[in-house]
PDB file of N, CA and C in Angstrom:
ATOM      1  N   GLY A   1     123.894 145.784 132.279  1.00 73.00           N
ATOM      2  CA  GLY A   1     122.976 144.847 132.880  1.00 73.00           C
ATOM      3  C   GLY A   1     122.356 145.457 134.239  1.00 73.00           C
ATOM      4  N   LEU A   2     121.722 144.239 134.421  1.00 83.00           N
ATOM      5  CA  LEU A   2     120.699 144.391 135.831  1.00 83.00           C
ATOM      6  C   LEU A   2     121.294 144.329 137.138  1.00 83.00           C
ATOM      7  N   HIS A   3     121.163 145.339 137.977  1.00 85.00           N
ATOM      8  CA  HIS A   3     121.458 144.471 139.652  1.00 85.00           C
ATOM      9  C   HIS A   3     120.481 144.326 140.345  1.00 85.00           C
ATOM     10  N   VAL A   4     120.855 142.994 140.708  1.00 85.00           N
ATOM     11  CA  VAL A   4     119.139 142.318 141.436  1.00 85.00           C
ATOM     12  C   VAL A   4     119.620 142.803 142.853  1.00 85.00           C
ATOM     13  N   LEU A   5     118.873 143.128 143.976  1.00 88.00           N
ATOM     14  CA  LEU A   5     118.949 142.961 145.278  1.00 88.00           C
ATOM     15  C   LEU A   5     117.946 142.223 146.129  1.00 88.00           C
ATOM     16  N   SER A   6     118.509 141.180 146.352  1.00 87.00           N
ATOM     17  CA  SER A   6     117.640 140.263 147.348  1.00 87.00           C
ATOM     18  C   SER A   6     117.792 140.718 148.898  1.00 87.00           C
ATOM     19  N   THR A   7     116.473 140.839 149.190  1.00 89.00           N
ATOM     20  CA  THR A   7     116.471 141.332 150.665  1.00 89.00           C
ATOM     21  C   THR A   7     116.006 139.776 151.778  1.00 89.00           C
ATOM     22  N   GLU A   8     115.054 138.946 151.010  1.00 87.00           N
ATOM     23  CA  GLU A   8     115.201 137.770 151.899  1.00 87.00           C
ATOM     24  C   GLU A   8     115.287 136.623 150.859  1.00 87.00           C
ATOM     25  N   LEU A   9     115.438 135.587 151.729  1.00 87.00           N
ATOM     26  CA  LEU A   9     114.934 134.080 151.106  1.00 87.00           C
ATOM     27  C   LEU A   9     113.079 134.079 150.531  1.00 87.00           C
ATOM     28  N   ASN A  10     113.170 133.356 149.273  1.00 88.00           N
ATOM     29  CA  ASN A  10     111.983 132.966 148.429  1.00 88.00           C
ATOM     30  C   ASN A  10     111.569 131.709 149.768  1.00 88.00           C
ATOM     31  N   GLN A  11     110.295 131.298 148.962  1.00 87.00           N
ATOM     32  CA  GLN A  11     109.703 130.196 149.628  1.00 87.00           C
ATOM     33  C   GLN A  11     110.668 128.896 148.713  1.00 87.00           C
ATOM     34  N   ALA A  12     111.342 129.229 147.739  1.00 89.00           N
ATOM     35  CA  ALA A  12     111.601 128.069 146.852  1.00 89.00           C
ATOM     36  C   ALA A  12     113.221 128.310 146.321  1.00 89.00           C
ATOM     37  N   ARG A  13     114.016 127.319 146.062  1.00 89.00           N
ATOM     38  CA  ARG A  13     115.345 127.964 145.644  1.00 89.00           C
ATOM     39  C   ARG A  13     115.179 128.233 144.322  1.00 89.00           C
ATOM     40  N   ARG A  14     114.171 127.354 143.697  1.00 91.00           N
ATOM     41  CA  ARG A  14     114.242 127.590 142.218  1.00 91.00           C
ATOM     42  C   ARG A  14     113.704 129.073 142.134  1.00 91.00           C
ATOM     43  N   ILE A  15     112.738 130.034 142.667  1.00 90.00           N
ATOM     44  CA  ILE A  15     112.527 131.607 142.778  1.00 90.00           C
ATOM     45  C   ILE A  15     113.640 132.045 142.932  1.00 90.00           C
ATOM     46  N   ASP A  16     114.346 132.178 143.582  1.00 88.00           N
ATOM     47  CA  ASP A  16     115.984 132.644 143.858  1.00 88.00           C
ATOM     48  C   ASP A  16     116.236 132.610 142.791  1.00 88.00           C
ATOM     49  N   ARG A  17     116.708 131.670 142.163  1.00 87.00           N
ATOM     50  CA  ARG A  17     117.651 131.143 141.031  1.00 87.00           C
ATOM     51  C   ARG A  17     117.317 131.625 140.005  1.00 87.00           C
ATOM     52  N   GLN A  18     115.753 132.160 139.852  1.00 87.00           N
ATOM     53  CA  GLN A  18     115.173 132.780 138.189  1.00 87.00           C
ATOM     54  C   GLN A  18     115.799 134.113 138.729  1.00 87.00           C
ATOM     55  N   LEU A  19     115.157 134.550 139.808  1.00 85.00           N
ATOM     56  CA  LEU A  19     115.438 136.134 140.077  1.00 85.00           C
ATOM     57  C   LEU A  19     116.981 136.665 139.840  1.00 85.00           C
ATOM     58  N   TYR A  20     117.671 135.792 140.551  1.00 85.00           N
ATOM     59  CA  TYR A  20     119.136 136.149 139.905  1.00 85.00           C
ATOM     60  C   TYR A  20     119.865 135.795 138.701  1.00 85.00           C
ATOM     61  N   GLY A  21     118.858 134.850 138.030  1.00 83.00           N
ATOM     62  CA  GLY A  21     119.065 134.885 136.353  1.00 83.00           C
ATOM     63  C   GLY A  21     118.542 136.021 135.851  1.00 83.00           C
ATOM     64  N   ARG A  22     117.823 136.800 136.430  1.00 81.00           N
ATOM     65  CA  ARG A  22     117.340 137.887 135.372  1.00 81.00           C
ATOM     66  C   ARG A  22     118.283 139.023 135.215  1.00 81.00           C
ATOM     67  N   CYS A  23     119.436 139.008 136.153  1.00 82.00           N
ATOM     68  CA  CYS A  23     120.325 140.088 136.075  1.00 82.00           C
ATOM     69  C   CYS A  23     121.154 140.278 134.962  1.00 82.00           C
ATOM     70  N   ALA A  24     121.389 138.941 134.135  1.00 80.00           N
ATOM     71  CA  ALA A  24     121.987 139.039 132.913  1.00 80.00           C
ATOM     72  C   ALA A  24     121.255 138.445 131.764  1.00 80.00           C
ATOM     73  N   ARG A  25     120.859 139.207 131.197  1.00 78.00           N
ATOM     74  CA  ARG A  25     120.130 138.852 129.686  1.00 78.00           C
ATOM     75  C   ARG A  25     120.794 139.167 128.687  1.00 78.00           C
ATOM     76  N   GLN A  26     120.280 138.521 127.746  1.00 75.00           N
ATOM     77  CA  GLN A  26     120.631 139.080 126.117  1.00 75.00           C
ATOM     78  C   GLN A  26     122.356 139.039 126.210  1.00 75.00           C
ATOM     79  N   GLY A  27     123.067 138.655 126.605  1.00 77.00           N
ATOM     80  CA  GLY A  27     124.586 139.025 126.472  1.00 77.00           C
ATOM     81  C   GLY A  27     125.004 140.002 127.819  1.00 77.00           C
ATOM     82  N   ASP A  28     124.119 140.479 128.112  1.00 80.00           N
ATOM     83  CA  ASP A  28     124.645 141.838 129.224  1.00 80.00           C
ATOM     84  C   ASP A  28     125.267 140.918 130.259  1.00 80.00           C
ATOM     85  N   PRO A  29     126.170 141.139 130.894  1.00 83.00           N
ATOM     86  CA  PRO A  29     126.625 140.998 132.562  1.00 83.00           C
ATOM     87  C   PRO A  29     125.762 141.871 133.415  1.00 83.00           C
ATOM     88  N   GLY A  30     125.479 141.207 134.265  1.00 85.00           N
ATOM     89  CA  GLY A  30     124.415 141.368 135.695  1.00 85.00           C
ATOM     90  C   GLY A  30     124.974 141.101 136.571  1.00 85.00           C
ATOM     91  N   THR A  31     124.861 141.784 137.814  1.00 87.00           N
ATOM     92  CA  THR A  31     125.270 141.394 139.268  1.00 87.00           C
ATOM     93  C   THR A  31     123.802 141.020 140.322  1.00 87.00           C
ATOM     94  N   TYR A  32     123.982 140.363 141.059  1.00 87.00           N
ATOM     95  CA  TYR A  32     123.273 140.148 142.065  1.00 87.00           C
ATOM     96  C   TYR A  32     123.754 140.440 143.704  1.00 87.00           C
ATOM     97  N   VAL A  33     122.905 140.805 144.626  1.00 88.00           N
ATOM     98  CA  VAL A  33     123.309 140.975 145.858  1.00 88.00           C
ATOM     99  C   VAL A  33     122.272 140.197 147.064  1.00 88.00           C
ATOM    100  N   SER A  34     122.845 139.533 147.845  1.00 86.00           N
ATOM    101  CA  SER A  34     121.780 138.953 148.880  1.00 86.00           C
ATOM    102  C   SER A  34     121.884 139.317 150.180  1.00 86.00           C
ATOM    103  N   ILE A  35     120.571 139.870 151.012  1.00 87.00           N
ATOM    104  CA  ILE A  35     120.870 140.310 151.904  1.00 87.00           C
ATOM    105  C   ILE A  35     119.900 139.467 152.854  1.00 87.00           C
ATOM    106  N   TYR A  36     120.314 138.743 153.808  1.00 85.00           N
ATOM    107  CA  TYR A  36     119.134 137.905 154.873  1.00 85.00           C
ATOM    108  C   TYR A  36     119.212 138.202 156.345  1.00 85.00           C
ATOM    109  N   ALA A  37     118.374 138.082 156.670  1.00 85.00           N
ATOM    110  CA  ALA A  37     118.506 138.437 158.670  1.00 85.00           C
ATOM    111  C   ALA A  37     117.573 137.164 159.015  1.00 85.00           C
ATOM    112  N   LEU A  38     118.442 137.069 160.118  1.00 84.00           N
ATOM    113  CA  LEU A  38     117.860 135.832 160.626  1.00 84.00           C
ATOM    114  C   LEU A  38     116.528 136.074 161.267  1.00 84.00           C
ATOM    115  N   THR A  39     116.220 137.347 161.103  1.00 85.00           N
ATOM    116  CA  THR A  39     114.571 137.361 161.860  1.00 85.00           C
ATOM    117  C   THR A  39     113.547 137.374 160.575  1.00 85.00           C
ATOM    118  N   ASP A  40     113.902 136.916 159.289  1.00 87.00           N
ATOM    119  CA  ASP A  40     112.890 136.948 158.675  1.00 87.00           C
ATOM    120  C   ASP A  40     112.043 136.027 158.880  1.00 87.00           C
ATOM    121  N   GLU A  41     110.784 136.149 158.052  1.00 89.00           N
ATOM    122  CA  GLU A  41     109.789 134.941 158.379  1.00 89.00           C
ATOM    123  C   GLU A  41     110.228 133.948 158.331  1.00 89.00           C
ATOM    124  N   LEU A  42     111.048 133.214 157.109  1.00 88.00           N
ATOM    125  CA  LEU A  42     111.513 132.035 156.748  1.00 88.00           C
ATOM    126  C   LEU A  42     111.970 131.099 157.737  1.00 88.00           C
ATOM    127  N   PRO A  43     113.363 131.786 158.459  1.00 88.00           N
ATOM    128  CA  PRO A  43     114.003 131.105 159.058  1.00 88.00           C
ATOM    129  C   PRO A  43     113.136 131.257 160.757  1.00 88.00           C
ATOM    130  N   THR A  44     113.023 132.090 160.870  1.00 89.00           N
ATOM    131  CA  THR A  44     111.727 132.050 162.148  1.00 89.00           C
ATOM    132  C   THR A  44     110.722 131.587 162.319  1.00 89.00           C
ATOM    133  N   ARG A  45     110.157 130.698 161.130  1.00 90.00           N
ATOM    134  CA  ARG A  45     109.277 129.772 161.060  1.00 90.00           C
ATOM    135  C   ARG A  45     110.212 128.215 160.837  1.00 90.00           C
ATOM    136  N   HIS A  46     111.280 128.261 160.612  1.00 89.00           N
ATOM    137  CA  HIS A  46     111.533 126.656 160.249  1.00 89.00           C
ATOM    138  C   HIS A  46     112.820 126.376 160.812  1.00 89.00           C
ATOM    139  N   LEU A  47     113.638 127.509 161.298  1.00 88.00           N
ATOM    140  CA  LEU A  47     115.213 127.041 162.351  1.00 88.00           C
ATOM    141  C   LEU A  47     114.274 127.224 163.723  1.00 88.00           C
ATOM    142  N   PRO A  48     115.182 126.333 164.649  1.00 89.00           N
ATOM    143  CA  PRO A  48     114.742 126.471 165.944  1.00 89.00           C
ATOM    144  C   PRO A  48     115.266 127.694 166.676  1.00 89.00           C
ATOM    145  N   MET A  49     114.659 127.975 168.073  1.00 90.00           N
ATOM    146  CA  MET A  49     115.081 128.993 168.351  1.00 90.00           C
ATOM    147  C   MET A  49     116.803 128.916 168.898  1.00 90.00           C
ATOM    148  N   PHE A  50     117.030 127.543 169.637  1.00 89.00           N
ATOM    149  CA  PHE A  50     118.451 127.312 169.783  1.00 89.00           C
ATOM    150  C   PHE A  50     119.212 127.575 168.671  1.00 89.00           C
ATOM    151  N   CYS A  51     118.965 127.166 167.777  1.00 88.00           N
ATOM    152  CA  CYS A  51     119.713 127.346 166.141  1.00 88.00           C
ATOM    153  C   CYS A  51     120.140 128.906 166.133  1.00 88.00           C
ATOM    154  N   ARG A  52     118.988 129.502 166.146  1.00 87.00           N
ATOM    155  CA  ARG A  52     119.327 131.019 165.614  1.00 87.00           C
ATOM    156  C   ARG A  52     119.684 131.547 166.678  1.00 87.00           C
ATOM    157  N   ARG A  53     119.970 131.082 167.679  1.00 89.00           N
ATOM    158  CA  ARG A  53     120.500 132.668 169.066  1.00 89.00           C
ATOM    159  C   ARG A  53     122.143 131.662 168.819  1.00 89.00           C
ATOM    160  N   PHE A  54     121.990 130.507 168.491  1.00 89.00           N
ATOM    161  CA  PHE A  54     123.683 129.930 168.001  1.00 89.00           C
ATOM    162  C   PHE A  54     124.609 130.642 166.840  1.00 89.00           C
ATOM    163  N   LEU A  55     123.474 131.241 165.667  1.00 87.00           N
ATOM    164  CA  LEU A  55     123.841 131.361 164.643  1.00 87.00           C
ATOM    165  C   LEU A  55     124.025 132.926 164.915  1.00 87.00           C
ATOM    166  N   LEU A  56     123.226 133.634 165.737  1.00 87.00           N
ATOM    167  CA  LEU A  56     123.645 135.298 166.054  1.00 87.00           C
ATOM    168  C   LEU A  56     124.595 135.311 166.820  1.00 87.00           C
ATOM    169  N   LEU A  57     125.280 134.268 168.232  1.00 89.00           N
ATOM    170  CA  LEU A  57     126.693 134.337 168.882  1.00 89.00           C
ATOM    171  C   LEU A  57     127.331 133.856 168.015  1.00 89.00           C
ATOM    172  N   LEU A  58     127.486 133.049 166.713  1.00 87.00           N
ATOM    173  CA  LEU A  58     128.294 133.283 166.313  1.00 87.00           C
ATOM    174  C   LEU A  58     128.630 134.333 165.334  1.00 87.00           C
ATOM    175  N   LEU A  59     128.091 135.093 164.602  1.00 85.00           N
ATOM    176  CA  LEU A  59     128.258 136.372 164.298  1.00 85.00           C
ATOM    177  C   LEU A  59     129.132 137.205 164.941  1.00 85.00           C
ATOM    178  N   ARG A  60     128.695 137.242 166.258  1.00 87.00           N
ATOM    179  CA  ARG A  60     129.285 138.282 166.634  1.00 87.00           C
ATOM    180  C   ARG A  60     130.797 138.109 167.085  1.00 87.00           C
ATOM    181  N   THR A  61     131.022 136.643 167.161  1.00 88.00           N
ATOM    182  CA  THR A  61     132.331 135.984 167.687  1.00 88.00           C
ATOM    183  C   THR A  61     133.245 135.493 166.710  1.00 88.00           C
ATOM    184  N   ARG A  62     132.776 135.032 165.363  1.00 85.00           N
ATOM    185  CA  ARG A  62     133.852 134.754 164.098  1.00 85.00           C
ATOM    186  C   ARG A  62     132.884 135.338 162.898  1.00 85.00           C
ATOM    187  N   PRO A  63     132.697 135.848 162.526  1.00 82.00           N
ATOM    188  CA  PRO A  63     132.125 136.589 160.927  1.00 82.00           C
ATOM    189  C   PRO A  63     132.774 136.217 160.327  1.00 82.00           C
ATOM    190  N   PRO A  64     133.548 135.927 159.879  1.00 83.00           N
ATOM    191  CA  PRO A  64     134.094 135.068 158.296  1.00 83.00           C
ATOM    192  C   PRO A  64     133.031 133.472 158.429  1.00 83.00           C
ATOM    193  N   LEU A  65     133.265 133.041 159.893  1.00 85.00           N
ATOM    194  CA  LEU A  65     132.950 131.497 159.437  1.00 85.00           C
ATOM    195  C   LEU A  65     131.305 131.448 159.661  1.00 85.00           C
ATOM    196  N   ALA A  66     130.897 132.504 160.245  1.00 83.00           N
ATOM    197  CA  ALA A  66     129.480 132.485 160.531  1.00 83.00           C
ATOM    198  C   ALA A  66     128.659 132.979 159.120  1.00 83.00           C
ATOM    199  N   LYS A  67     129.291 133.059 158.313  1.00 83.00           N
ATOM    200  CA  LYS A  67     128.581 133.805 156.748  1.00 83.00           C
ATOM    201  C   LYS A  67     128.363 132.674 156.171  1.00 83.00           C
ATOM    202  N   ILE A  68     129.374 131.200 156.392  1.00 86.00           N
ATOM    203  CA  ILE A  68     128.998 130.248 155.552  1.00 86.00           C
ATOM    204  C   ILE A  68     127.952 129.424 156.454  1.00 86.00           C
ATOM    205  N   ILE A  69     128.087 129.374 157.560  1.00 86.00           N
ATOM    206  CA  ILE A  69     126.878 128.540 158.671  1.00 86.00           C
ATOM    207  C   ILE A  69     126.239 128.934 158.314  1.00 86.00           C
ATOM    208  N   CYS A  70     125.479 130.359 158.448  1.00 85.00           N
ATOM    209  CA  CYS A  70     124.125 131.037 158.638  1.00 85.00           C
ATOM    210  C   CYS A  70     123.410 130.542 157.146  1.00 85.00           C
ATOM    211  N   LEU A  71     124.387 131.099 156.455  1.00 86.00           N
ATOM    212  CA  LEU A  71     124.128 130.393 154.563  1.00 86.00           C
ATOM    213  C   LEU A  71     123.167 129.097 154.591  1.00 86.00           C
ATOM    214  N   PHE A  72     124.126 128.056 155.442  1.00 88.00           N
ATOM    215  CA  PHE A  72     123.743 126.886 155.285  1.00 88.00           C
ATOM    216  C   PHE A  72     122.517 126.845 156.134  1.00 88.00           C
ATOM    217  N   GLY A  73     122.117 127.636 157.175  1.00 87.00           N
ATOM    218  CA  GLY A  73     121.214 127.253 158.257  1.00 87.00           C
ATOM    219  C   GLY A  73     119.762 127.568 157.595  1.00 87.00           C
ATOM    220  N   LEU A  74     120.188 129.222 156.692  1.00 88.00           N
ATOM    221  CA  LEU A  74     119.030 129.420 155.816  1.00 88.00           C
ATOM    222  C   LEU A  74     119.036 128.521 154.668  1.00 88.00           C
ATOM    223  N   ARG A  75     119.538 128.307 153.988  1.00 89.00           N
ATOM    224  CA  ARG A  75     119.096 127.165 152.977  1.00 89.00           C
ATOM    225  C   ARG A  75     118.205 125.797 153.590  1.00 89.00           C
ATOM    226  N   GLN A  76     118.396 125.437 154.928  1.00 90.00           N
ATOM    227  CA  GLN A  76     117.987 124.282 155.576  1.00 90.00           C
ATOM    228  C   GLN A  76     116.804 124.786 155.755  1.00 90.00           C
ATOM    229  N   ALA A  77     116.231 126.225 156.381  1.00 91.00           N
ATOM    230  CA  ALA A  77     115.159 126.585 156.413  1.00 91.00           C
ATOM    231  C   ALA A  77     114.195 126.866 155.255  1.00 91.00           C
ATOM    232  N   GLN A  78     114.850 127.181 154.132  1.00 92.00           N
ATOM    233  CA  GLN A  78     114.323 126.552 152.663  1.00 92.00           C
ATOM    234  C   GLN A  78     113.788 125.882 152.420  1.00 92.00           C
ATOM    235  N   ALA A  79     114.625 124.792 153.021  1.00 93.00           N
ATOM    236  CA  ALA A  79     114.738 123.523 151.840  1.00 93.00           C
ATOM    237  C   ALA A  79     113.249 122.911 152.931  1.00 93.00           C
ATOM    238  N   ALA A  80     113.225 122.936 154.618  1.00 93.00           N
ATOM    239  CA  ALA A  80     112.110 122.770 155.430  1.00 93.00           C
ATOM    240  C   ALA A  80     110.856 123.428 154.912  1.00 93.00           C
ATOM    241  N   GLN A  81     110.938 124.672 154.248  1.00 93.00           N
ATOM    242  CA  GLN A  81     109.666 125.118 153.641  1.00 93.00           C
ATOM    243  C   GLN A  81     109.258 124.361 152.288  1.00 93.00           C
ATOM    244  N   GLU A  82     110.169 123.826 151.267  1.00 94.00           N
ATOM    245  CA  GLU A  82     110.124 123.294 150.081  1.00 94.00           C
ATOM    246  C   GLU A  82     109.317 121.797 150.764  1.00 94.00           C
ATOM    247  N   ARG A  83     109.886 121.222 151.358  1.00 95.00           N
ATOM    248  CA  ARG A  83     109.378 119.720 151.876  1.00 95.00           C
ATOM    249  C   ARG A  83     108.118 120.063 152.371  1.00 95.00           C
ATOM    250  N   HIS A  84     107.556 120.951 153.289  1.00 95.00           N
ATOM    251  CA  HIS A  84     106.371 121.598 153.764  1.00 95.00           C
ATOM    252  C   HIS A  84     105.202 121.511 152.342  1.00 95.00           C
ATOM    253  N   SER A  85     105.903 122.409 151.522  1.00 94.00           N
ATOM    254  CA  SER A  85     104.588 122.898 150.313  1.00 94.00           C
ATOM    255  C   SER A  85     104.690 121.341 149.580  1.00 94.00           C
ATOM    256  N   ARG A  86     105.642 120.742 149.746  1.00 96.00           N
ATOM    257  CA  ARG A  86     105.623 119.390 148.463  1.00 96.00           C
ATOM    258  C   ARG A  86     104.615 118.261 149.532  1.00 96.00           C
ATOM    259  N   ARG A  87     104.486 118.756 150.767  1.00 97.00           N
ATOM    260  CA  ARG A  87     103.493 117.612 151.519  1.00 97.00           C
ATOM    261  C   ARG A  87     102.234 117.962 151.324  1.00 97.00           C
ATOM    262  N   LEU A  88     102.154 119.840 151.064  1.00 97.00           N
ATOM    263  CA  LEU A  88     100.978 120.068 151.207  1.00 97.00           C
ATOM    264  C   LEU A  88      99.951 119.854 149.809  1.00 97.00           C
ATOM    265  N   ARG A  89     100.756 119.698 148.927  1.00 96.00           N
ATOM    266  CA  ARG A  89     100.388 119.192 147.290  1.00 96.00           C
ATOM    267  C   ARG A  89      99.891 118.119 146.809  1.00 96.00           C
ATOM    268  N   ARG A  90     100.811 116.946 148.125  1.00 97.00           N
ATOM    269  CA  ARG A  90     100.622 115.856 147.840  1.00 97.00           C
ATOM    270  C   ARG A  90      99.417 115.340 148.831  1.00 97.00           C
ATOM    271  N   ASP A  91      99.116 116.037 149.558  1.00 97.00           N
ATOM    272  CA  ASP A  91      97.657 115.651 150.196  1.00 97.00           C
ATOM    273  C   ASP A  91      96.355 116.073 149.431  1.00 97.00           C
ATOM    274  N   LEU A  92      96.590 117.192 148.881  1.00 97.00           N
ATOM    275  CA  LEU A  92      95.547 117.999 148.320  1.00 97.00           C
ATOM    276  C   LEU A  92      95.085 117.108 146.909  1.00 97.00           C
ATOM    277  N   LEU A  93      96.647 116.490 146.446  1.00 96.00           N
ATOM    278  CA  LEU A  93      96.446 115.543 145.327  1.00 96.00           C
ATOM    279  C   LEU A  93      95.689 114.189 145.493  1.00 96.00           C
ATOM    280  N   GLN A  94      96.071 114.051 146.619  1.00 96.00           N
ATOM    281  CA  GLN A  94      95.520 112.374 147.543  1.00 96.00           C
ATOM    282  C   GLN A  94      93.767 113.079 147.367  1.00 96.00           C
ATOM    283  N   LEU A  95      93.521 113.915 148.350  1.00 95.00           N
ATOM    284  CA  LEU A  95      92.229 114.749 148.595  1.00 95.00           C
ATOM    285  C   LEU A  95      91.370 114.558 147.422  1.00 95.00           C
ATOM    286  N   ASP A  96      91.900 114.756 146.506  1.00 93.00           N
ATOM    287  CA  ASP A  96      91.363 115.560 145.116  1.00 93.00           C
ATOM    288  C   ASP A  96      90.776 114.269 144.330  1.00 93.00           C
ATOM    289  N   GLU A  97      91.710 112.955 144.393  1.00 91.00           N
ATOM    290  CA  GLU A  97      91.267 111.647 144.021  1.00 91.00           C
ATOM    291  C   GLU A  97      90.677 111.192 144.761  1.00 91.00           C
ATOM    292  N   GLN A  98      90.500 110.908 146.249  1.00 90.00           N
ATOM    293  CA  GLN A  98      89.266 110.302 146.556  1.00 90.00           C
ATOM    294  C   GLN A  98      88.075 111.133 146.381  1.00 90.00           C
ATOM    295  N   LEU A  99      88.101 112.490 146.274  1.00 88.00           N
ATOM    296  CA  LEU A  99      86.695 112.873 145.870  1.00 88.00           C
ATOM    297  C   LEU A  99      86.384 112.267 144.724  1.00 88.00           C
ATOM    298  N   GLY A 100      86.904 111.807 143.561  1.00 85.00           N
ATOM    299  CA  GLY A 100      86.927 111.728 142.195  1.00 85.00           C
ATOM    300  C   GLY A 100      86.486 110.071 142.398  1.00 85.00           C
ATOM    301  N   LYS A 101      86.995 109.567 143.568  1.00 84.00           N
ATOM    302  CA  LYS A 101      86.329 107.868 143.370  1.00 84.00           C
ATOM    303  C   LYS A 101      84.907 108.275 143.954  1.00 84.00           C
ATOM    304  N   LEU A 102      85.125 109.004 145.058  1.00 83.00           N
ATOM    305  CA  LEU A 102      83.813 108.983 145.759  1.00 83.00           C
ATOM    306  C   LEU A 102      82.556 109.870 145.103  1.00 83.00           C
ATOM    307  N   LEU A 103      82.952 110.390 143.888  1.00 80.00           N
ATOM    308  CA  LEU A 103      82.064 111.525 143.201  1.00 80.00           C
ATOM    309  C   LEU A 103      81.621 110.534 141.885  1.00 80.00           C
ATOM    310  N   ALA A 104      82.191 109.530 141.647  1.00 72.00           N
ATOM    311  CA  ALA A 104      82.205 108.728 140.591  1.00 72.00           C
ATOM    312  C   ALA A 104      80.960 108.267 140.031  1.00 72.00           C
ATOM    313  N   PHE A 105      80.010 108.179 141.038  1.00 70.00           N
ATOM    314  CA  PHE A 105      78.562 107.706 140.611  1.00 70.00           C
ATOM    315  C   PHE A 105      77.807 107.978 139.717  1.00 70.00           C
ATOM    316  N   SER A 106      78.325 109.193 139.346  1.00 64.00           N
ATOM    317  CA  SER A 106      77.732 110.120 137.879  1.00 64.00           C
ATOM    318  C   SER A 106      78.322 110.063 136.777  1.00 64.00           C
ATOM    319  N   GLY A 107      79.712 108.697 136.703  1.00 62.00           N
ATOM    320  CA  GLY A 107      80.151 108.812 135.467  1.00 62.00           C
ATOM    321  C   GLY A 107      81.441 109.255 135.386  1.00 62.00           C
ATOM    322  N   LYS A 108      82.491 108.890 134.711  1.00 61.00           N
ATOM    323  CA  LYS A 108      83.846 109.445 134.867  1.00 61.00           C
ATOM    324  C   LYS A 108      84.162 111.171 134.883  1.00 61.00           C
ATOM    325  N   MET A 109      84.722 111.760 135.732  1.00 57.00           N
ATOM    326  CA  MET A 109      84.986 113.003 135.766  1.00 57.00           C
ATOM    327  C   MET A 109      85.700 113.800 134.492  1.00 57.00           C
ATOM    328  N   GLU A 110      85.234 114.919 133.917  1.00 61.00           N
ATOM    329  CA  GLU A 110      86.194 115.183 132.880  1.00 61.00           C
ATOM    330  C   GLU A 110      87.008 116.319 133.504  1.00 61.00           C
TER     331      GLU A 110
END
């Protein structure tokens, strides 16, 4: 099988699951390892500074508990990015519909 090494979270959990699914194909067992950093782009953009500092402090003092909480924080950052992307797609669709109505004077758009 294949061994997948993930070094950062993608902008959507769906993409991460697809990458992890690539490790086991056609009945061959596979493995994957995820290595994340709090200084990556996604947590930096979507987690407040005090959350990142708290997670770093927790990593130094209580590593086993910190792993679970950090993963939760990283998933929250990923969910925030997904919400942002969803909002952008929705707004773009609304704009496209408005433009379609404004430009409908020449007939129905194909």
